[in-house]
XYZ file of C-alpha atoms in Angstrom:
643
model
C 30.647 65.527 39.385
C 27.984 66.843 41.691
C 27.684 69.373 38.991
C 27.105 66.781 36.041
C 24.418 65.549 38.862
C 23.047 68.915 39.401
C 22.860 69.145 35.779
C 21.292 65.552 35.021
C 18.400 66.114 38.017
C 17.614 69.884 36.702
C 17.048 67.588 33.193
C 14.388 64.991 34.475
C 13.087 68.304 36.440
C 12.205 69.932 33.746
C 11.049 66.424 31.752
C 8.384 65.756 34.281
C 7.135 68.777 34.430
C 6.787 69.026 30.490
C 5.477 65.748 31.209
C 2.997 66.881 34.027
C 1.737 69.750 31.658
C 0.812 67.981 29.045
C -1.191 65.376 30.625
C -2.863 68.630 32.643
C -3.835 69.336 29.607
C -5.332 66.494 28.466
C -7.810 64.950 31.272
C -8.266 68.896 32.988
C -7.691 71.489 30.555
C -8.292 70.104 27.005
C -8.925 66.767 27.566
C -9.397 64.499 24.080
C -12.189 63.168 22.729
C -13.121 59.008 23.343
C -12.386 57.027 20.449
C -15.459 56.095 19.295
C -15.522 52.758 19.660
C -15.573 52.679 23.212
C -17.152 55.687 24.461
C -19.600 57.404 22.367
C -20.671 60.573 23.007
C -24.008 59.929 24.619
C -24.857 62.470 27.200
C -26.487 65.063 25.284
C -26.394 68.802 25.824
C -28.466 70.422 29.025
C -30.976 71.882 27.527
C -32.635 75.531 28.040
C -34.974 76.385 30.384
C -37.863 77.526 27.619
C -40.908 77.535 29.077
C -42.955 79.596 26.532
C -41.965 75.673 24.033
C -40.321 78.073 21.799
C -37.336 75.956 20.927
C -39.445 72.870 20.148
C -38.921 72.949 16.823
C -35.229 72.290 17.929
C -35.870 68.604 19.806
C -32.784 67.191 17.819
C -30.718 65.158 19.938
C -26.542 65.274 18.262
C -25.881 61.820 18.876
C -29.134 59.662 16.840
C -29.875 60.686 12.946
C -34.018 59.485 13.027
C -36.046 62.801 13.462
C -39.007 63.776 16.531
C -42.276 62.889 15.298
C -44.330 65.998 17.075
C -48.376 67.052 17.325
C -49.106 70.722 15.654
C -47.747 72.239 18.931
C -44.454 70.117 19.396
C -45.491 67.596 21.552
C -43.443 64.552 21.318
C -44.600 61.365 19.532
C -42.242 59.678 18.507
C -38.296 60.032 19.838
C -34.629 57.856 19.422
C -33.576 57.377 22.197
C -29.159 57.484 22.153
C -28.153 53.987 22.912
C -25.423 51.512 22.857
C -24.617 47.365 21.068
C -22.156 45.894 23.726
C -19.241 43.855 21.710
C -16.774 42.019 22.170
C -13.227 40.932 20.803
C -12.939 36.610 22.288
C -9.277 36.588 20.927
C -8.256 40.417 22.881
C -9.716 38.940 26.259
C -7.952 37.448 29.442
C -9.961 35.992 31.329
C -14.014 34.872 29.572
C -15.817 33.597 33.201
C -14.049 36.420 34.368
C -15.344 38.909 32.065
C -18.800 37.125 31.515
C -18.917 38.104 36.097
C -18.337 41.377 35.332
C -20.423 41.997 32.335
C -23.645 40.499 34.564
C -23.080 42.826 37.404
C -24.076 45.614 35.077
C -27.403 43.423 32.943
C -28.650 41.015 35.349
C -30.576 39.915 32.029
C -27.060 38.325 30.325
C -26.650 34.737 30.594
C -23.569 33.612 32.238
C -23.103 30.608 30.772
C -23.904 31.122 27.418
C -21.486 34.678 27.721
C -19.318 31.976 28.603
C -19.157 30.031 25.460
C -19.540 33.060 23.283
C -16.264 34.773 24.339
C -14.553 31.517 24.322
C -14.939 31.404 20.986
C -12.248 31.576 18.407
C -13.869 34.564 16.881
C -12.855 38.547 16.653
C -16.315 40.022 17.256
C -19.773 38.883 19.052
C -22.447 41.129 19.951
C -23.434 40.708 23.663
C -25.806 42.909 24.516
C -28.362 45.669 22.342
C -29.699 48.641 23.400
C -28.176 48.972 26.761
C -28.606 53.035 28.051
C -25.857 55.382 28.627
C -25.333 54.351 32.017
C -24.958 50.725 31.611
C -22.720 51.394 29.110
C -20.464 53.758 31.572
C -20.887 51.396 34.104
C -19.579 48.214 31.468
C -16.846 50.740 30.640
C -15.419 52.231 33.966
C -14.615 47.129 34.634
C -11.821 48.533 32.336
C -12.306 44.436 30.551
C -9.711 44.221 27.938
C -11.756 43.499 24.624
C -14.793 44.634 25.207
C -16.457 47.543 22.758
C -19.377 49.604 21.651
C -20.860 50.445 18.896
C -23.421 53.751 19.376
C -27.326 53.380 18.319
C -30.876 54.385 18.458
C -34.104 52.927 19.970
C -37.701 54.964 18.813
C -39.166 55.559 21.964
C -43.153 56.686 22.252
C -43.341 59.109 25.232
C -47.621 58.930 25.079
C -47.891 55.217 24.417
C -51.297 54.433 23.011
C -51.996 58.043 21.758
C -52.523 57.756 18.652
C -50.716 54.407 18.696
C -51.863 53.040 15.117
C -50.509 56.258 13.059
C -47.233 56.397 14.444
C -46.501 52.965 13.570
C -43.213 51.415 14.412
C -39.515 50.983 12.930
C -37.459 47.045 12.897
C -34.182 46.781 14.353
C -32.533 48.520 12.156
C -34.718 51.481 12.930
C -36.742 52.151 9.039
C -40.587 52.261 9.078
C -42.527 49.220 8.735
C -46.498 50.826 9.495
C -47.659 54.711 10.035
C -46.520 57.035 9.514
C -43.463 55.798 10.181
C -43.316 53.896 7.137
C -45.107 56.848 4.975
C -42.333 58.795 6.050
C -39.420 56.957 6.147
C -37.105 58.392 3.250
C -37.816 61.280 5.432
C -37.059 60.931 8.796
C -33.833 59.133 8.356
C -32.631 62.329 6.183
C -33.511 64.940 7.484
C -33.326 65.527 11.402
C -35.906 68.268 11.952
C -38.625 67.458 13.596
C -41.879 65.804 11.478
C -44.753 68.142 12.671
C -47.960 66.225 12.278
C -51.648 67.959 12.027
C -52.629 65.784 15.215
C -52.938 68.417 18.549
C -52.514 65.210 21.726
C -54.940 66.929 23.363
C -57.490 66.828 21.891
C -57.143 63.076 20.778
C -57.465 62.734 24.249
C -60.447 64.500 24.590
C -61.516 61.858 21.643
C -60.540 58.655 23.033
C -62.239 58.778 26.428
C -65.493 59.568 24.868
C -64.906 57.319 22.509
C -63.184 54.522 25.295
C -66.925 55.358 27.323
C -68.848 54.669 24.500
C -67.517 51.500 23.490
C -67.704 50.754 27.215
C -71.878 51.767 27.672
C -72.580 50.058 24.500
C -70.410 46.989 24.551
C -69.137 47.451 21.187
C -66.605 45.225 19.155
C -64.401 47.837 18.011
C -65.206 52.218 17.032
C -63.345 54.797 15.552
C -63.540 58.116 15.300
C -61.791 61.198 13.532
C -61.815 65.439 13.962
C -61.239 66.765 10.257
C -60.555 70.482 9.301
C -63.021 70.725 6.662
C -61.060 73.900 5.096
C -57.486 72.727 4.666
C -58.398 67.778 5.835
C -55.953 68.626 8.459
C -56.723 65.755 10.714
C -56.784 66.929 14.430
C -57.487 63.825 16.272
C -58.056 59.863 14.401
C -59.179 57.188 17.265
C -59.130 53.757 16.553
C -60.178 51.076 18.979
C -59.146 49.213 20.712
C -55.419 50.037 20.437
C -52.241 49.390 21.711
C -48.997 50.966 23.563
C -46.609 51.751 20.247
C -43.904 51.138 22.689
C -44.983 47.531 22.370
C -45.580 47.160 18.393
C -43.942 43.625 18.022
C -46.980 42.193 20.523
C -50.065 43.908 19.373
C -52.574 41.788 18.714
C -53.558 42.282 14.893
C -56.855 44.038 15.468
C -55.448 45.821 18.305
C -52.968 47.107 15.201
C -56.002 47.331 12.852
C -57.131 50.927 11.759
C -60.597 51.244 12.029
C -60.176 54.544 10.812
C -58.161 54.212 7.356
C -58.170 50.554 6.934
C -61.579 49.490 8.263
C -63.821 49.026 5.375
C -67.970 49.125 6.248
C -70.728 50.033 4.443
C -71.691 53.445 5.327
C -75.400 53.862 5.748
C -77.711 56.112 5.640
C -74.523 58.481 6.060
C -74.127 57.769 2.112
C -77.825 59.373 2.126
C -75.920 63.027 2.093
C -74.099 62.250 -1.021
C -77.467 60.971 -2.701
C -79.395 64.181 -2.138
C -76.029 66.094 -3.209
C -75.457 64.771 -6.506
C -79.807 64.796 -7.352
C -79.033 69.269 -6.119
C -76.351 69.924 -8.142
C -76.914 67.914 -10.743
C -80.332 69.490 -11.196
C -82.271 66.251 -11.070
C -84.063 66.962 -7.522
C -85.258 70.512 -5.138
C -85.635 70.571 -1.888
C -89.350 70.975 -2.807
C -90.010 67.912 -5.107
C -91.515 64.642 -3.293
C -90.379 61.279 -3.209
C -92.410 57.682 -2.534
C -91.683 56.295 1.013
C -93.550 53.234 0.111
C -91.786 49.932 0.249
C -90.045 49.111 -2.908
C -89.900 45.449 -4.131
C -87.197 43.813 -6.280
C -87.014 40.416 -7.270
C -86.961 38.786 -3.899
C -86.138 41.731 -1.447
C -88.001 45.117 -0.367
C -86.278 47.594 0.455
C -88.034 49.830 3.964
C -87.813 51.499 6.668
C -86.844 50.064 10.035
C -90.454 52.286 11.059
C -93.149 53.952 8.872
C -95.970 54.347 10.792
C -95.082 58.204 10.933
C -93.456 58.827 7.356
C -95.860 59.632 5.341
C -96.377 58.096 1.793
C -94.741 61.184 0.108
C -92.124 63.216 1.416
C -89.658 66.342 -0.016
C -86.020 66.143 0.103
C -85.363 67.656 3.114
C -87.586 65.460 5.343
C -86.135 62.453 3.479
C -83.131 62.851 5.173
C -84.022 64.077 8.738
C -85.960 61.449 9.262
C -83.715 58.939 6.865
C -85.778 56.734 4.359
C -84.561 54.282 2.300
C -87.084 54.262 -0.282
C -87.238 57.945 -0.800
C -83.109 57.797 -1.020
C -83.776 54.747 -3.501
C -86.060 56.633 -5.525
C -83.791 59.807 -5.643
C -80.786 57.670 -6.352
C -82.922 56.328 -9.123
C -84.112 59.767 -11.062
C -79.976 60.356 -10.811
C -79.196 57.123 -12.892
C -76.389 54.337 -12.338
C -73.774 56.540 -14.802
C -74.114 59.520 -13.430
C -74.248 57.807 -9.533
C -70.755 56.426 -10.363
C -69.269 59.244 -11.815
C -69.849 61.715 -8.978
C -68.873 58.680 -6.021
C -65.510 58.492 -8.582
C -65.390 62.614 -8.949
C -65.821 62.664 -4.864
C -62.912 59.947 -3.833
C -65.142 56.718 -2.662
C -64.015 54.888 -6.299
C -60.559 55.222 -5.039
C -57.972 54.867 -1.954
C -58.437 57.700 0.287
C -54.922 59.958 -0.368
C -53.557 60.136 3.350
C -50.199 59.943 4.575
C -50.666 55.754 6.311
C -49.567 52.738 4.270
C -52.855 51.350 5.995
C -55.577 53.017 3.433
C -56.875 50.644 2.247
C -59.308 50.352 -1.543
C -62.990 50.705 -1.474
C -64.959 47.795 -1.561
C -67.379 48.336 -4.902
C -69.557 46.516 -6.949
C -67.824 47.264 -11.530
C -69.230 48.913 -13.394
C -71.131 46.887 -15.713
C -72.561 44.915 -12.567
C -73.959 48.983 -11.397
C -77.661 47.877 -12.192
C -81.094 49.533 -10.789
C -80.641 47.312 -8.020
C -76.894 48.772 -6.715
C -78.241 52.486 -7.826
C -80.973 51.734 -5.518
C -78.504 50.196 -2.085
C -76.250 52.858 -2.923
C -78.703 55.081 -2.873
C -78.813 54.302 1.156
C -75.570 53.348 2.132
C -75.870 49.558 1.528
C -73.338 47.663 -1.871
C -70.835 48.898 -1.198
C -68.350 49.450 1.915
C -65.540 52.829 2.067
C -63.289 53.740 5.264
C -64.396 56.452 7.577
C -61.977 58.413 6.421
C -64.003 58.853 3.096
C -66.941 59.537 4.872
C -65.831 62.358 6.726
C -63.742 63.618 2.872
C -67.009 63.324 1.617
C -69.067 65.443 4.554
C -65.903 68.197 4.140
C -66.858 68.788 0.603
C -70.714 69.153 1.163
C -70.704 72.271 3.578
C -67.280 73.834 2.875
C -68.493 75.731 -0.130
C -68.037 72.785 -2.324
C -64.184 72.325 -2.097
C -62.770 68.139 -2.078
C -59.707 68.782 -0.076
C -57.672 66.293 1.110
C -57.242 64.294 3.981
C -53.295 64.904 5.530
C -51.786 64.103 8.406
C -48.984 66.843 7.689
C -49.638 70.620 10.001
C -48.666 73.578 6.939
C -44.647 73.686 8.171
C -43.881 69.769 7.127
C -46.259 69.579 3.786
C -43.145 71.785 2.377
C -40.266 69.544 3.490
C -41.800 66.067 3.988
C -41.376 63.190 1.242
C -45.160 63.345 0.068
C -45.176 61.639 -2.573
C -47.595 59.214 -3.622
C -49.870 57.740 -6.628
C -51.753 60.331 -6.039
C -49.433 63.691 -6.243
C -47.692 65.487 -4.207
C -50.031 66.891 -0.532
C -50.669 70.631 -1.106
C -49.055 72.923 2.278
C -51.689 72.990 4.961
C -52.486 76.023 7.046
C -51.599 75.877 10.422
C -55.013 74.729 12.769
C -53.718 76.141 16.012
C -50.905 78.414 17.344
C -50.117 78.760 20.283
C -48.068 82.473 20.311
C -51.327 83.911 18.542
C -53.546 82.721 21.218
C -55.207 85.638 22.067
C -58.880 84.460 24.082
C -59.898 86.706 26.182
C -62.794 89.238 26.644
C -61.957 91.521 23.969
C -61.372 88.820 21.454
C -63.878 87.524 19.077
C -64.611 83.751 20.351
C -65.111 81.767 17.357
C -62.249 83.174 15.445
C -58.932 80.671 15.192
C -55.167 80.744 13.507
C -56.449 80.147 10.202
C -59.952 82.078 10.512
C -59.184 82.717 6.748
C -57.893 79.806 5.408
C -59.171 79.169 1.675
C -59.897 75.473 1.259
C -58.304 73.844 -1.528
C -58.935 70.993 -4.300
C -61.218 70.361 -7.440
C -64.201 72.112 -7.213
C -67.615 69.521 -6.682
C -70.723 71.682 -5.790
C -71.486 75.166 -6.354
C -71.894 77.002 -3.171
C -75.659 77.184 -3.250
C -75.774 74.398 -3.400
C -73.091 72.944 0.029
C -75.055 76.414 1.388
C -78.582 73.939 1.226
C -76.884 70.996 2.462
C -75.588 72.729 4.998
C -78.928 73.747 6.292
C -80.200 69.974 5.295
C -77.659 68.770 7.656
C -78.907 71.325 10.621
C -82.601 70.089 10.048
C -81.157 66.682 10.976
C -80.543 67.611 14.302
C -83.131 70.525 15.630
C -85.835 68.305 13.812
C -84.893 65.292 12.853
C -83.231 62.323 13.965
C -80.013 63.617 14.609
C -81.231 65.384 17.566
C -79.034 63.809 20.228
C -75.749 64.746 18.497
C -76.807 68.785 19.555
C -73.748 70.610 21.171
C -75.938 73.812 22.362
C -74.172 76.762 20.854
C -72.028 75.207 18.070
C -74.807 74.401 16.053
C -74.292 71.157 15.570
C -75.028 69.084 11.609
C -74.734 65.845 10.600
C -76.148 62.589 9.668
C -76.571 59.526 11.079
C -76.482 55.855 10.050
C -77.321 52.415 10.547
C -75.679 49.333 8.204
C -75.955 46.281 8.909
C -73.084 44.012 9.017
C -71.900 41.345 6.701
C -71.018 38.180 8.119
C -67.885 36.392 7.704
C -69.897 33.874 5.300
C -71.791 36.789 3.085
C -75.143 37.974 4.208
C -76.431 40.249 6.458
C -76.412 39.759 10.149
C -79.518 41.195 11.599
C -79.759 42.850 14.543
C -75.186 43.378 14.040
C -75.229 46.769 13.289
C -72.460 49.311 11.945
C -73.719 52.482 14.257
C -71.692 56.457 12.938
C -72.662 59.602 13.225
C -70.872 62.372 10.805
C -71.213 65.278 11.264
C -69.871 69.507 11.538
C -69.913 72.441 13.576
C -70.391 74.861 13.365
C -72.823 75.097 10.517
C -73.019 78.290 10.290
C -69.650 78.759 9.903
C -67.838 75.137 8.769
C -64.583 74.259 11.247
C -64.332 71.104 11.977
C -65.978 67.717 11.042
C -66.272 65.204 13.839
C -67.314 61.313 12.828
C -67.813 58.259 15.587
C -68.630 54.978 14.726
C -69.406 52.169 16.641
C -68.854 48.358 15.639
C -71.903 46.081 16.889
C -72.880 48.037 20.223
C -75.552 46.774 22.465
C -79.332 48.010 23.209
C -79.253 49.788 26.188
C -81.840 51.086 29.021
C -80.870 54.228 27.599
C -81.976 53.387 23.955
C -85.102 51.667 24.953
C -83.957 49.299 23.344
C -82.400 50.285 19.999
C -78.945 49.834 18.043
C -79.104 52.967 15.752
C -76.597 55.339 15.101
C -78.734 58.112 16.230
C -78.764 56.774 19.916
C -75.139 55.763 20.738
C -72.923 57.719 17.784
C -74.710 60.542 17.392
C -74.113 61.789 21.224
C -70.589 60.569 21.700
C -70.366 63.685 18.788
C -71.928 65.403 20.938
C -70.678 65.135 24.361
C -65.930 65.047 21.756
C -67.609 68.735 20.372
C -68.446 70.381 23.530
C -65.589 69.529 25.027
C -63.636 70.486 22.338
C -65.113 72.945 21.275
C -62.395 75.739 23.893
C -59.636 73.465 22.700
C -59.952 74.206 19.097
C -60.730 78.435 20.255
C -63.890 77.550 20.281
C -66.889 78.949 22.428
C -70.475 78.433 22.669
C -71.874 81.047 20.952
C -75.372 81.201 22.947
C -76.611 84.754 23.207
C -77.769 84.703 19.151
C -78.439 81.365 18.959
C -81.989 82.437 17.733
C -80.661 84.423 14.779
C -78.285 81.740 13.584
C -80.966 79.371 13.641
C -83.126 81.144 11.636
C -80.752 82.150 8.973
C -79.786 78.115 8.429
C -83.782 76.949 9.102
C -85.270 75.426 6.020
C -89.079 73.968 5.851
C -89.552 70.305 6.374
C -92.007 70.539 3.408
C -90.378 73.612 1.386
C -93.329 75.270 -0.735
C -93.003 74.788 -5.079
C -91.915 78.033 -6.277
C -94.430 79.024 -8.677
C -93.485 77.737 -12.496
C -92.332 74.899 -11.070
C -93.409 71.430 -11.449
C -91.886 69.161 -8.525
C -91.886 65.635 -8.714
C -94.140 63.634 -7.284
C -97.230 61.549 -7.474
C -98.150 60.651 -11.273
C -94.628 62.785 -11.806
C -91.627 60.504 -10.266
C -89.300 58.616 -13.364
C -87.064 56.975 -11.566
C -89.685 54.716 -9.875
C -89.166 51.036 -10.539
C -92.558 50.422 -10.945
C -92.707 52.279 -14.020
C -89.341 50.712 -15.488
C -91.677 47.915 -17.224
C -93.159 50.289 -19.337
C -91.273 52.694 -19.748
C -88.234 52.679 -22.206
C -84.346 52.512 -21.534
C -84.301 56.603 -21.560
C -86.907 58.435 -21.035
C -87.426 62.665 -21.626
C -89.638 64.303 -18.329
C -90.244 68.138 -19.403
C -90.604 70.330 -16.566
C -90.730 74.152 -16.093
C -88.411 76.781 -14.308
C -89.097 79.503 -13.699
C -86.813 81.084 -16.622
C -87.462 78.482 -19.246
C -88.906 74.865 -19.850
C -85.883 72.549 -20.209
C -85.854 69.020 -21.621
C -84.695 66.446 -18.471
C -82.768 62.799 -19.458
C -83.144 60.286 -16.911
C -81.562 57.076 -17.180
C -83.826 53.572 -16.153
C -81.407 51.037 -15.366
C -83.426 47.145 -16.560
């Protein structure tokens, strides 16, 4: 008997030892993964130290499926955070009231009475709370309530709040994009967890937002927008629309704040469009820089085309003078010399008749007259930027083409690396890869470095050619003249050789007709004009006069100085520094006379030789030929005249 008891005791010892060993493996050495319906693996691995930011593109949380969105330098703009949904099976609960009380100790916002009612129903599934944090999930799990389960999920978060809010857009409760790049790249973000890298630079975005907000407050404007774009690649480095909102509160943001004025807003471009009038005339050979055009007011029907202030204008002014001092009648004459058909063809080739191709679903189509209504009055008004409404990004794109050698680049919100991987096909076809604008790893600024060189100095613009390089060079000089001697002087930023064009247009009222003394002020600028890299555009909606503007609300007094402030601040951030040492030499190379002389062998347009003068229209055939000499041979120019 004694031997038997010892044998049984040894057996129990061996059995309990085996159980203890198994439990040690299960709980200490090799614990099993929790069931997914219980506590899901919500805690990510601890990241390694990365002071140089080399792992920024690996910003992927294993328990979320929607990809992160970053700026070009790896700063997170949108990220999905792990959360959980709490649900219950009421038929497994022992005491609904006790369960509700315990749950409310962790979730104070829970309605206890409603929860008791729902937990008492004869159902097998009821949701109790959505988007709880991992800490709350663990706390509820520790309560040990039978019948309470968790469903892993994620919540979209925008760490920088208002930064690029209209560009980011938002997602719905099921994590599907409903606006902005979240919607445009919805498929890409849900199928490829690699971070989507945008062309935006949050440093530049912050500066532009700061200066634009200051201008909006100073001039009491009701809205504003600004764009910084690489004229060689089309990469949008910054895009700001005010007022804005916190992207984390998209559902409660007012419509006016969600409205992206840079791509959805339609505004008459005003005199910024004179750049296109000059470009088409020079490119088509209709006009030369030495030709002269009448600045005398034009009467057509019951309307008069005139300038705000004409006492300082000679009756006939050269093309550079037209641009530098922004004469409406003279621009109308240039447009008439081009003619309706060629003017419309030009605007079509420059993309002004179509939706601007950018990765934002909110991009709208411009408002332009139909071809059958493109008569003589339309030709003239469009010539100085009235009668059509364009989104600001279209103006920036057109400006870029005039200074980058004549290539119409495609605006994009993608950095180069992501242009190859993102689903970027839309009605205008796939987007081409874009070069990287700035790479911190190659930021070798120092005493021996080229101060005006950046990581994409050798970039060649890609796209259809719309202007010759010669015409582009001429336009660069003219745009520089606008700032050095014209009405754009307030846009100057010493050492950056800014060029550009002002534009002031009267706003159209809610019931049609123009609102007197209510303007849209805009400036489209480029720097540096000796080697164009970036376009900077600023628009103010309904600015008010101040003591500093002497009662004026025109763009030269509000939008132009804002551009100057932006350029001065963002230049160093873009690895570009003011070159004051060579300023005289560079300005001499960019110089163009305000009144160029007529070369030998040419017959300049001017008094008695203005084919587009509407005062001659009643006495002229529909199409007439005007002969003039060039330095090589005689040619005949055909000019359309619309009745």
